[in-house]
Coordinates of C-alpha atoms in Angstrom, one line a residue:
X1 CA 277.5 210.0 184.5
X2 CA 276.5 206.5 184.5
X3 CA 275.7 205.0 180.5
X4 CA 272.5 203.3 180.2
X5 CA 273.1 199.2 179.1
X6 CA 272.3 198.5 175.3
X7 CA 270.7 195.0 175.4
X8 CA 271.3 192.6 172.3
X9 CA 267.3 192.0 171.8
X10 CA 267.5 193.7 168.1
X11 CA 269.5 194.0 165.6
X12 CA 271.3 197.4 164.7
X13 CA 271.1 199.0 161.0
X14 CA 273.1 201.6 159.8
X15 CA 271.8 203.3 156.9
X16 CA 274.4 204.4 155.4
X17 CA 273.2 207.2 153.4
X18 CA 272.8 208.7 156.9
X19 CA 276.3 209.3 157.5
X20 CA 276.9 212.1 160.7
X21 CA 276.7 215.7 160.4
X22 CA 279.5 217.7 161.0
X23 CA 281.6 217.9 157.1
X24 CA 283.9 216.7 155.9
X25 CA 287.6 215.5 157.8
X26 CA 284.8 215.0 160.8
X27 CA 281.8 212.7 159.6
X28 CA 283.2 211.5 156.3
X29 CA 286.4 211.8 154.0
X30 CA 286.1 212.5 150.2
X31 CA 289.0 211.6 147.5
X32 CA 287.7 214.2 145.4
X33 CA 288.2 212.0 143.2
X34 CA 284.4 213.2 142.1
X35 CA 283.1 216.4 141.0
X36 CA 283.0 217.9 144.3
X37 CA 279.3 218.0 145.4
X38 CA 276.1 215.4 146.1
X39 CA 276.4 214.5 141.9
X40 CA 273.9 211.4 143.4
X41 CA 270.7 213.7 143.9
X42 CA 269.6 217.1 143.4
X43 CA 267.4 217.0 146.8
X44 CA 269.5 215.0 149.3
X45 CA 272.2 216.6 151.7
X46 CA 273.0 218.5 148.4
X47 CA 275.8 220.8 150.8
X48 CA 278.1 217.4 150.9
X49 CA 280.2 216.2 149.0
X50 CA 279.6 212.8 149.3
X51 CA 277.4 210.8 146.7
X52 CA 274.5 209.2 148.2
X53 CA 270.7 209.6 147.3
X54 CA 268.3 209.3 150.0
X55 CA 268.5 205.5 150.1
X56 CA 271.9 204.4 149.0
X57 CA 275.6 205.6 148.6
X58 CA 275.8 205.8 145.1
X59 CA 278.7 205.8 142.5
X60 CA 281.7 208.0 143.4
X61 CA 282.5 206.0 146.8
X62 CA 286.9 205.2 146.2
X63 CA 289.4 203.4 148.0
X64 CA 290.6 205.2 151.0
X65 CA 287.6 207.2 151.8
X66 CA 285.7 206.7 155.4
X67 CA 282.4 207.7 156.4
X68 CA 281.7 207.9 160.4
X69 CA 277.6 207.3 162.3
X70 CA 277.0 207.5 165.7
X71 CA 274.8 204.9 167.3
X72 CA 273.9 202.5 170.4
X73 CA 275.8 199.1 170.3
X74 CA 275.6 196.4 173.1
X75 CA 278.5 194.3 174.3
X76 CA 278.6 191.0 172.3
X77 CA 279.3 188.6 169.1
X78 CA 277.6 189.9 165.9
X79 CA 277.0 189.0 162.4
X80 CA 277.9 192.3 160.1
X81 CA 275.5 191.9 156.9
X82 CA 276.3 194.7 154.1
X83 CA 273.6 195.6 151.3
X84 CA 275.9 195.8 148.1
X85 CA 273.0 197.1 145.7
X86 CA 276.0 197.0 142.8
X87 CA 279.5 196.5 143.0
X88 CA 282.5 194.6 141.5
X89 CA 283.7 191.6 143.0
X90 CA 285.7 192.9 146.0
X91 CA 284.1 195.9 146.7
X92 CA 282.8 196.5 150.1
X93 CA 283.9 197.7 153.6
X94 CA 285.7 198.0 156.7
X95 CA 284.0 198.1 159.8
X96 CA 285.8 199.8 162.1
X97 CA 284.4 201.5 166.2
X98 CA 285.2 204.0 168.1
X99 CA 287.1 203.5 171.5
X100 CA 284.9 206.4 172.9
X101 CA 281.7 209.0 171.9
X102 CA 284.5 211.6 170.4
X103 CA 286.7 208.9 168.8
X104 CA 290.2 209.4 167.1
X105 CA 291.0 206.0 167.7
X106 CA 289.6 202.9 166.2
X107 CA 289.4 199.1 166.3
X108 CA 289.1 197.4 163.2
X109 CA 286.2 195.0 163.2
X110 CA 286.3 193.3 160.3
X111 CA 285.6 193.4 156.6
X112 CA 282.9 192.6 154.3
X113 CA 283.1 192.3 151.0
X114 CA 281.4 191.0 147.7
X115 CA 281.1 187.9 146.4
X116 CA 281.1 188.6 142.6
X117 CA 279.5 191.1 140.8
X118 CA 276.1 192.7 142.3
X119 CA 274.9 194.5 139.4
X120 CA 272.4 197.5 139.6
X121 CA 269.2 196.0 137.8
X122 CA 269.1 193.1 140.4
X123 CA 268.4 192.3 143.5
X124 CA 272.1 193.4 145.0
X125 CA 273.4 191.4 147.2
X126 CA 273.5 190.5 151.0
X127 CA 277.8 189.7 152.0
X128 CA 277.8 188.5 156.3
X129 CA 281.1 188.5 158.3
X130 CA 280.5 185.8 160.9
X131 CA 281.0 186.1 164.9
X132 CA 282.3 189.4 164.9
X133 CA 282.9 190.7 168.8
X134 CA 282.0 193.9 170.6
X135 CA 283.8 194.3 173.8
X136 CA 282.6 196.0 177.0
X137 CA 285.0 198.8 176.3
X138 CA 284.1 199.2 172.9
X139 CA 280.0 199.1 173.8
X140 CA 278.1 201.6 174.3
X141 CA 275.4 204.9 173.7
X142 CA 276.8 207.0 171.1
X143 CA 279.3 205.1 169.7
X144 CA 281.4 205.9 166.8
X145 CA 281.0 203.3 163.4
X146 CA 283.6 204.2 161.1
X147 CA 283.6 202.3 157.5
X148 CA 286.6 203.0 155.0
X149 CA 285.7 202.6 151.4
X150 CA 287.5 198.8 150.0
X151 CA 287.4 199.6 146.1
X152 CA 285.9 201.5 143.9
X153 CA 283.0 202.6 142.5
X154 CA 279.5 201.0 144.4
X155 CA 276.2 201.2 145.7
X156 CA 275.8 200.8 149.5
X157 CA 272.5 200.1 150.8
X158 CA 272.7 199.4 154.9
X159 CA 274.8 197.5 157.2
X160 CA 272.9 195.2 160.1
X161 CA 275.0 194.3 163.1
X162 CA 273.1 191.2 164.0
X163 CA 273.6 189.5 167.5
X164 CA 274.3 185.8 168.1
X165 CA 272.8 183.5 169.9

């Protein structure tokens, strides 16, 4: 069938406490570095192992671990802002997508990490990556955003993929 065009009117977020269904090896992968389990919140998506609360990723997020959400994203140059509620200095992500809706294979977008501490009881911090491209091929309804875990130990609030005029 013929895919609808995304236009690049508004910015997508990615909450990222709303990771996809579908367990673990298929919408996220888990260390287990952590006791195994939601230890984040005794209400929220308690059946994964993943630590996240119903605003944030929270804690127990390591190096090496990858969490996947599907979404709409146009064709186009992007600024990726993160939302580091708490973090040490180069904690953060990479931003990987999908070459297709049932992706095995990524691109590596970028990275965004901090820029010094983000500690809990303030305001977090906002961290851009700057002019970051979407290709036709990689555009798209239902596309796959894959981030890998950079560090360890943080709280992850959103990620906006903002387009450029």
């Amino acid at each position: 069938g013929k895919e609808r065009s995304i236009t690049m009117a508004a910015p997508t977020r990615i909450e990222l406490e709303r990771f996809d269904e579908g367990g673990p090896g298929v919408a996220y992968f888990e260390t287990g570095q952590a006791a195994e389990g939601n230890s984040q919140s005794a209400d929220y998506r308690v059946d994964e192992s993943v630590d996240t609360t119903n605003t944030q990723l929270n804690g127990h997020v390591f190096e090496g671990e990858w969490l996947e959400y599907t979404t709409d994203i146009a064709a186009g140059t992007f600024d990726l802002t993160l939302y580091r509620k708490w973090g040490s200095t180069n904690a953060g992500v990479r931003v990987l997508i999908g070459e297709s809706n049932a992706a095995t294979e990524f691109t590596v977008l970028g990275e965004v990490r901090g820029e010094g501490v983000a500690h809990p009881s303030g305001e977090g911090q906002l961290v851009t990556l700057h002019n970051v491209e979407v290709s036709e091929s990689q555009a798209g309804t239902n596309r796959v955003i894959r981030l890998e875990i950079l560090d360890n130990w943080m709280g992850l609030d959103y990620l906006d993929f903002t387009p450029v005029s």
